mmCIF file of C-alpha atoms in Angstrom:
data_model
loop_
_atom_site.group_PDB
_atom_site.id
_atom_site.type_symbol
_atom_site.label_atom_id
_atom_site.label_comp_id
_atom_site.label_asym_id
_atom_site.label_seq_id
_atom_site.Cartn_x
_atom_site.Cartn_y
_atom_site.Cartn_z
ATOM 1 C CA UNK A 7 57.699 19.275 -22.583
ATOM 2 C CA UNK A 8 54.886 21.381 -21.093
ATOM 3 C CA UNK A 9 51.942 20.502 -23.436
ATOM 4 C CA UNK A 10 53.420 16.904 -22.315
ATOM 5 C CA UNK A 11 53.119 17.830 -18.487
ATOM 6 C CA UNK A 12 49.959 19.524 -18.834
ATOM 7 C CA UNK A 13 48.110 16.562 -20.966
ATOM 8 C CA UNK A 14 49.723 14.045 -18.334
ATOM 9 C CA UNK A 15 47.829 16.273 -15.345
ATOM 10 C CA UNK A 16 44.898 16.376 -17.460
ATOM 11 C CA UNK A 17 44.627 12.615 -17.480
ATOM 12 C CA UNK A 18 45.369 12.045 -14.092
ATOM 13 C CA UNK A 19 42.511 15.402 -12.727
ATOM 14 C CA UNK A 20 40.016 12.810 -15.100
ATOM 15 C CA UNK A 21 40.906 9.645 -13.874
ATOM 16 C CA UNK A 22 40.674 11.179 -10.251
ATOM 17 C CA UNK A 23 37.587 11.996 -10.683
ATOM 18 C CA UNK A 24 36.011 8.886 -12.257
ATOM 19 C CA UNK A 25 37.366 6.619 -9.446
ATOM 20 C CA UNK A 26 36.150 8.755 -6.944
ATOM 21 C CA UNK A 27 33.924 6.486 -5.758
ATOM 22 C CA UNK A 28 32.822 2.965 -5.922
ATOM 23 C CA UNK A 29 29.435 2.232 -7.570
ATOM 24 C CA UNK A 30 27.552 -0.790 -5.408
ATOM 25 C CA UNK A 31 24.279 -1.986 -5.112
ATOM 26 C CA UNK A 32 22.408 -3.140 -2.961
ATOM 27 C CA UNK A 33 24.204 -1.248 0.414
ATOM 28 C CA UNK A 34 22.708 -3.071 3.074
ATOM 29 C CA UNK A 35 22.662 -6.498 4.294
ATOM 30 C CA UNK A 36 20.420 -6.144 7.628
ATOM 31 C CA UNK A 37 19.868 -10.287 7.671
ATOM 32 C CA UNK A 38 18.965 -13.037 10.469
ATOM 33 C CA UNK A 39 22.746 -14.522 10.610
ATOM 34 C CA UNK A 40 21.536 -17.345 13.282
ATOM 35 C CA UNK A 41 20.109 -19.577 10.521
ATOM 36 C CA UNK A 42 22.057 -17.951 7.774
ATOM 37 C CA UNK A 43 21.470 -15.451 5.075
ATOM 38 C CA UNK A 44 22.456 -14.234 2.076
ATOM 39 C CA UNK A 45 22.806 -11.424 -0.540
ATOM 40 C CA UNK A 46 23.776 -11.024 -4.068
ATOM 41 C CA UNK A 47 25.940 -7.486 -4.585
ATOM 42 C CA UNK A 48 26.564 -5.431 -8.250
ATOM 43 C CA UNK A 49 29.149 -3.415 -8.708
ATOM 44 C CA UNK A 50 29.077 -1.447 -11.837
ATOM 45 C CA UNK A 51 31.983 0.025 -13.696
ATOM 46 C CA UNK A 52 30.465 3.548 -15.458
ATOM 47 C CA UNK A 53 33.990 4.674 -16.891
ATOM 48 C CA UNK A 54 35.501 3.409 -20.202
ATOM 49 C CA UNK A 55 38.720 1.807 -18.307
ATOM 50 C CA UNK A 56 38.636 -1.950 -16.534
ATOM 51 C CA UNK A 57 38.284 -2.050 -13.285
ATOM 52 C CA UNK A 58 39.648 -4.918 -10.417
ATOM 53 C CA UNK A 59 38.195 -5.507 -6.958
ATOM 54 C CA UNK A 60 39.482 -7.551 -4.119
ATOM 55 C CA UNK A 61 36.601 -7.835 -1.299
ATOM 56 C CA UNK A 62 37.439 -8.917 2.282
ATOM 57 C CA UNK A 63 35.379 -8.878 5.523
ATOM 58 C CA UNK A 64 37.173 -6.891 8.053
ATOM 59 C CA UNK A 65 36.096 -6.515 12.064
ATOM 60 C CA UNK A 66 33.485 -3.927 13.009
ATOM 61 C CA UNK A 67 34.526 -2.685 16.740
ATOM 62 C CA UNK A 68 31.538 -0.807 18.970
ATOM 63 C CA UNK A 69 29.957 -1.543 22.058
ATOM 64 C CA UNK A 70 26.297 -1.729 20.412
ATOM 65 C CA UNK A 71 27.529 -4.381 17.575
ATOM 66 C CA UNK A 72 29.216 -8.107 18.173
ATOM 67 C CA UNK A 73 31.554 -8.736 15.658
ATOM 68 C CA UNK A 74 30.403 -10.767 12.633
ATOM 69 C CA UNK A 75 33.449 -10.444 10.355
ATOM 70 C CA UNK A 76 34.896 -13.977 10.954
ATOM 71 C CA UNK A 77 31.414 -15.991 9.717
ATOM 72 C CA UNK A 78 31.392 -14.225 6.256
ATOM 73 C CA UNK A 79 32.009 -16.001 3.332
ATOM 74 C CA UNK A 80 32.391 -13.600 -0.440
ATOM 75 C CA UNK A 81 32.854 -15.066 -3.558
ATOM 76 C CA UNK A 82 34.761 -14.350 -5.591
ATOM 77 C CA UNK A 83 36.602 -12.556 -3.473
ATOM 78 C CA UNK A 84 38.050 -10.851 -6.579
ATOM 79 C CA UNK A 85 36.363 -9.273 -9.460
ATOM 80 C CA UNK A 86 37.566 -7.173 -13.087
ATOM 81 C CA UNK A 87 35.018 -5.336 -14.376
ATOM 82 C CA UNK A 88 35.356 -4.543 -18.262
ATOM 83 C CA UNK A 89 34.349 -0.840 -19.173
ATOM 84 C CA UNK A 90 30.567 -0.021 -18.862
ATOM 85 C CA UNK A 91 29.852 -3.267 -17.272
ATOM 86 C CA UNK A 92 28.588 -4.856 -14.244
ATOM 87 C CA UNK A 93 29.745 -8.109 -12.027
ATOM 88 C CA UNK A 94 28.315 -9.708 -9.272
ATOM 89 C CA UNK A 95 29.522 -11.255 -6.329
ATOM 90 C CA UNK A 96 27.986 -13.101 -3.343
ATOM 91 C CA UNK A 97 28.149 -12.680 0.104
ATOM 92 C CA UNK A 98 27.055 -15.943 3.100
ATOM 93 C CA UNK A 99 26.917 -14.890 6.572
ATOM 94 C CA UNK A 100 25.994 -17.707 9.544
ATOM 95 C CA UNK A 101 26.902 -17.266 12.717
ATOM 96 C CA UNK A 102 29.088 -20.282 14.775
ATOM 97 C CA UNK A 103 29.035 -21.639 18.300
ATOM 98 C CA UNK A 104 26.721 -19.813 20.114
ATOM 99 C CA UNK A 105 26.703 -16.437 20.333
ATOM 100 C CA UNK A 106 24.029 -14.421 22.131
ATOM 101 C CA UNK A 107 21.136 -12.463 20.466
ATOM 102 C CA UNK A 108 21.890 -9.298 19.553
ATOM 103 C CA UNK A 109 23.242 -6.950 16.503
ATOM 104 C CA UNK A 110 26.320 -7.654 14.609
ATOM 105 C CA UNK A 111 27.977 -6.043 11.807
ATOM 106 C CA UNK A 112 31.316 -6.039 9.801
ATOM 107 C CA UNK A 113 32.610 -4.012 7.097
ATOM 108 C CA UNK A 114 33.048 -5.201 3.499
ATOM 109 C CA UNK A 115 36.469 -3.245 2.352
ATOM 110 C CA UNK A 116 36.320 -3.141 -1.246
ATOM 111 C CA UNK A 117 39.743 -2.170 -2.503
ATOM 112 C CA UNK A 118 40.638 -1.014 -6.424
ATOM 113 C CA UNK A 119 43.428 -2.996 -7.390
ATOM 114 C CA UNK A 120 45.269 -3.159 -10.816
ATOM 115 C CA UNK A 121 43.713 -4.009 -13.780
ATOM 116 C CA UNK A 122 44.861 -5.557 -16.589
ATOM 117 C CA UNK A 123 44.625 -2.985 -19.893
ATOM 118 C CA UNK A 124 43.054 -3.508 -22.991
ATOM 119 C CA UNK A 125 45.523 -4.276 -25.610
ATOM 120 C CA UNK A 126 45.719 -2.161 -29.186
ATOM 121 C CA UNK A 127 44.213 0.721 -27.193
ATOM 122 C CA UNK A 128 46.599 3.476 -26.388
ATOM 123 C CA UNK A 129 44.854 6.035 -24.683
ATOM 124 C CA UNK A 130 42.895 3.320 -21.928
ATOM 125 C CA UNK A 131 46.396 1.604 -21.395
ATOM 126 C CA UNK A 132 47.407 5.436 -19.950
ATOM 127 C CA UNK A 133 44.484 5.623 -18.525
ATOM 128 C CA UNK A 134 44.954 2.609 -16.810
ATOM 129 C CA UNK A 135 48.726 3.224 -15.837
ATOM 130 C CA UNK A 136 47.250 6.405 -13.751
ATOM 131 C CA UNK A 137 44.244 4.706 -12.155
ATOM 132 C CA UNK A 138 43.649 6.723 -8.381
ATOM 133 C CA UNK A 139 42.598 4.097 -6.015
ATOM 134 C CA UNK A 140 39.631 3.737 -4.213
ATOM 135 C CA UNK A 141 39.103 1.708 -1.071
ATOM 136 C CA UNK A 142 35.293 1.834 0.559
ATOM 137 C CA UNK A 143 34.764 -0.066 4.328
ATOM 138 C CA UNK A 144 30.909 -0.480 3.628
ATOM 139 C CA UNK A 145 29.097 -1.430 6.862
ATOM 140 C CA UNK A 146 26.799 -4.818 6.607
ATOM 141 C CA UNK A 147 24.867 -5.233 9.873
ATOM 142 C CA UNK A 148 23.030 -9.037 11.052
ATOM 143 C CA UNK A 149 21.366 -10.163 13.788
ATOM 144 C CA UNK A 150 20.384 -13.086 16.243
ATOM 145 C CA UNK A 151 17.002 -13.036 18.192
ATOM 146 C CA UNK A 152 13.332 -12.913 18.129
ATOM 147 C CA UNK A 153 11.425 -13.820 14.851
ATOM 148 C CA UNK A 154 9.146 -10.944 14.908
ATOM 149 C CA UNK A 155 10.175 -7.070 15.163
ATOM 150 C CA UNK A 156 8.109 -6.018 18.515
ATOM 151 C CA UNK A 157 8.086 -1.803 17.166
ATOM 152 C CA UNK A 158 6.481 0.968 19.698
ATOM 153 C CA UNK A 159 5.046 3.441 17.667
ATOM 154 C CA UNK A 160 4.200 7.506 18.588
ATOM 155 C CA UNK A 161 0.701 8.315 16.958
ATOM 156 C CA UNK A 162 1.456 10.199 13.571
ATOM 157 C CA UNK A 163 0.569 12.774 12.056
ATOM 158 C CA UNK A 164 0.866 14.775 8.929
ATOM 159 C CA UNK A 165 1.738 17.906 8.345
ATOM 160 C CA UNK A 166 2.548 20.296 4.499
ATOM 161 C CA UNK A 167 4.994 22.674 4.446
ATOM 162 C CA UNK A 168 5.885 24.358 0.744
ATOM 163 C CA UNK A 169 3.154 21.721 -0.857
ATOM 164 C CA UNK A 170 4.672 19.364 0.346
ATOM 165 C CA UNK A 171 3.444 16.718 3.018
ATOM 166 C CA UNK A 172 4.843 14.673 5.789
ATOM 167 C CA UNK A 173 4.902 12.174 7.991
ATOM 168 C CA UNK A 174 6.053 12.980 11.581
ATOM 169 C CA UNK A 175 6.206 10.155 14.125
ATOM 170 C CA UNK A 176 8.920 8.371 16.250
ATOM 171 C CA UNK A 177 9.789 4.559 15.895
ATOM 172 C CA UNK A 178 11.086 2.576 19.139
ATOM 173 C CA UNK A 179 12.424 -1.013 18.769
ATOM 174 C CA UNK A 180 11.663 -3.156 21.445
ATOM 175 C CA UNK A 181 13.443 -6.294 20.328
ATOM 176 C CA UNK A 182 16.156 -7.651 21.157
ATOM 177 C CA UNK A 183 17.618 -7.355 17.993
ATOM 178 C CA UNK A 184 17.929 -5.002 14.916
ATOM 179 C CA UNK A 185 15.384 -4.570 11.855
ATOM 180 C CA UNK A 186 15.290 -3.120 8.544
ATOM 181 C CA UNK A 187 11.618 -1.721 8.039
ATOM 182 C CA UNK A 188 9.434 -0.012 5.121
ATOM 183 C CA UNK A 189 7.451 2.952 6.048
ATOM 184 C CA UNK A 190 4.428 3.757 3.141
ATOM 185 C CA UNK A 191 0.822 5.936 3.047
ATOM 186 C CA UNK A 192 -2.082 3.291 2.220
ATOM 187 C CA UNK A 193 -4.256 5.428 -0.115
ATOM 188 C CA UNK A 194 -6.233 1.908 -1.248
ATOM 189 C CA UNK A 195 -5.986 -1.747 -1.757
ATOM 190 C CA UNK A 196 -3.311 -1.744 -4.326
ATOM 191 C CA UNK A 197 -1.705 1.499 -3.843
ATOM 192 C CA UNK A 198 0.333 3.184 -1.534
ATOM 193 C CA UNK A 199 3.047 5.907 -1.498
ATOM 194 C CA UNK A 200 6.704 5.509 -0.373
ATOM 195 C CA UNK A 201 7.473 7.595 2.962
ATOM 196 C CA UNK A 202 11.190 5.567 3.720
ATOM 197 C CA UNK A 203 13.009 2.259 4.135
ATOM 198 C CA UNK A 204 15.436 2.481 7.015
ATOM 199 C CA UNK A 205 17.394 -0.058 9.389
ATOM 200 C CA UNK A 206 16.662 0.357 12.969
ATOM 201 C CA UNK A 207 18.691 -1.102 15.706
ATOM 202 C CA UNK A 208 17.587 -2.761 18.866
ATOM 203 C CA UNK A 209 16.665 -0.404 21.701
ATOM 204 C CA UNK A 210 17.001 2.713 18.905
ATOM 205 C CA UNK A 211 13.897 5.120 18.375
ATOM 206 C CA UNK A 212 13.852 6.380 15.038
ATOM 207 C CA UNK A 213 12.251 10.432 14.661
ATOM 208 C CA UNK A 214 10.426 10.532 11.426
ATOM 209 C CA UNK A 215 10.116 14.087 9.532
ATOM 210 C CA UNK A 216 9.604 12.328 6.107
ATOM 211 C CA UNK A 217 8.002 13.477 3.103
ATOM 212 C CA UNK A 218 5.295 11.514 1.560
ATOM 213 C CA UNK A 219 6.637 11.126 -1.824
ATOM 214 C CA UNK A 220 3.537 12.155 -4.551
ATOM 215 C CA UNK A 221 1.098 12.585 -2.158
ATOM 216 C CA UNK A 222 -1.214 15.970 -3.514
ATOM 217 C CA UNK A 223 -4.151 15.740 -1.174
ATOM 218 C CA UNK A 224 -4.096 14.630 2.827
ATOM 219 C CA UNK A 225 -7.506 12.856 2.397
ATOM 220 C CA UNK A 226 -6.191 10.402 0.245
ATOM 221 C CA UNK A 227 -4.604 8.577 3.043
ATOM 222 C CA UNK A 228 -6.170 6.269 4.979
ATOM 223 C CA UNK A 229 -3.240 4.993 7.202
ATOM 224 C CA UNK A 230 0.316 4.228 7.586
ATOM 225 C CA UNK A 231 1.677 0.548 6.776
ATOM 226 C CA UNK A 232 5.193 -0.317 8.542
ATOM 227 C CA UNK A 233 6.435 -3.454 7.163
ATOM 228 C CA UNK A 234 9.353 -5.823 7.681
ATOM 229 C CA UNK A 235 11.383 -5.851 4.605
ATOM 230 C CA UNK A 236 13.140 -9.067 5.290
ATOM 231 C CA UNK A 237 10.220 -11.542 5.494
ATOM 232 C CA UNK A 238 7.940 -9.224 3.973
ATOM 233 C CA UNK A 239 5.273 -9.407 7.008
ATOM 234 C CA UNK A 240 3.343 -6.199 7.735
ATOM 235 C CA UNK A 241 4.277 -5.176 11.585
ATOM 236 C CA UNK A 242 2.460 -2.494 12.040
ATOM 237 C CA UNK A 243 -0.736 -0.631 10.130
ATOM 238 C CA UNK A 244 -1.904 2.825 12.189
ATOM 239 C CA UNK A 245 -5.215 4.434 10.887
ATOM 240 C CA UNK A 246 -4.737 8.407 9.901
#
């Protein structure tokens, strides 16, 4: 009875711990939702048991965000993922009527459900009779407004600390709506080293203390390249 007990607690301390968390990628959506976007999502299943999702938009409530969670569309809305796979699923986001510019965001609640276990396998059909269940509210964040990302940018400079360097500068958005942005070192024509890829939100200044990933000599740089990574235009390019 107590090497029974113990084995049972044994495989419910592992199953805890391998549905911990929920494995996602991309983790952003950061999209123009006036004329419509969209975005492909993988989630991955690392653990030798099956995994089911159901995905539903729910309401994102703040002052600084409309609400968004109404206009999404997910398909499919639910997904089983066999052991060390990977499924897809696709999110559409368009706004209706005619809401003003601005930010808007929702969460995507991902919720483990029950999944069906494999037959003629013992041990994964008690694994999968003591499944912990995980439930992530991952924030996706839209907008309405200006084309172009209108940034405000503090001159920057470099400093090393421990042989390392980086990048200190601050960031203001002057549009009236958010921006997801990629922040790199030129060093030449084809080559340039990453500093950070971040969302910024309208009105928001971002304060940069970033290293500048593989960088070994300060003289290599010859300035700092800020572009939009939505339509892929360079916003911004500030000589060091």
């Amino acid at each position: 009875m107590l090497k029974k007990i113990i084995f049972n607690l044994l495989c419910f301390l592992l199953t805890q711990i391998s549905f911990a968390y929920i494995n996602i990628s991309p983790t952003s959506f950061d999209k123009n939702i006036g004329k419509g976007a969209y975005q492909e999502f993988t989630l991955y299943n690392n653990t030798s048991i099956p995994v089911r999702y159901r995905i539903e938009p729910q309401k994102m409530s703040g002052k600084d965000v409309g609400d968004m969670s109404e206009w999404i569309e997910v398909y499919p809305k639910v997904i089983t993922i066999d052991p060390a796979n990977e499924k897809m699923f696709k999110v559409y986001i368009k706004s209706k009527g005619k809401p003003l510019d601005g930010d808007y965001g929702a969460f995507l609640n991902i919720k483990q459900i029950s999944a069906p276990k494999l037959k003629d396998k013992k041990d994964l059909d008690i694994g999968a009779g003591m499944i912990v269940m995980t439930n992530l509210n991952m924030g996706l964040y839209g907008y309405i407004g200006a084309e172009n990302l209108n940034l405000e940018i503090l001159k920057p400079t470099i400093t090393k600390k421990d042989n390392k360097y980086y990048l200190k500068t601050e960031i203001t958005n002057k549009t009236n709506r958010l921006g997801r942005i990629k922040v790199e070192a030129k060093v030449d024509k084809n080559r340039y080293y990453p500093i950070g890829e971040m969302r910024i939100m309208k009105n928001q200044t971002l304060i940069l203390d970033n290293e500048i990933k593989n960088l070994k000599d300060r003289n290599e740089i010859k300035e700092i390249v800020i572009t939009d990574t939505e339509t892929k235009k360079v916003l911004n390019t500030i000589k060091i």
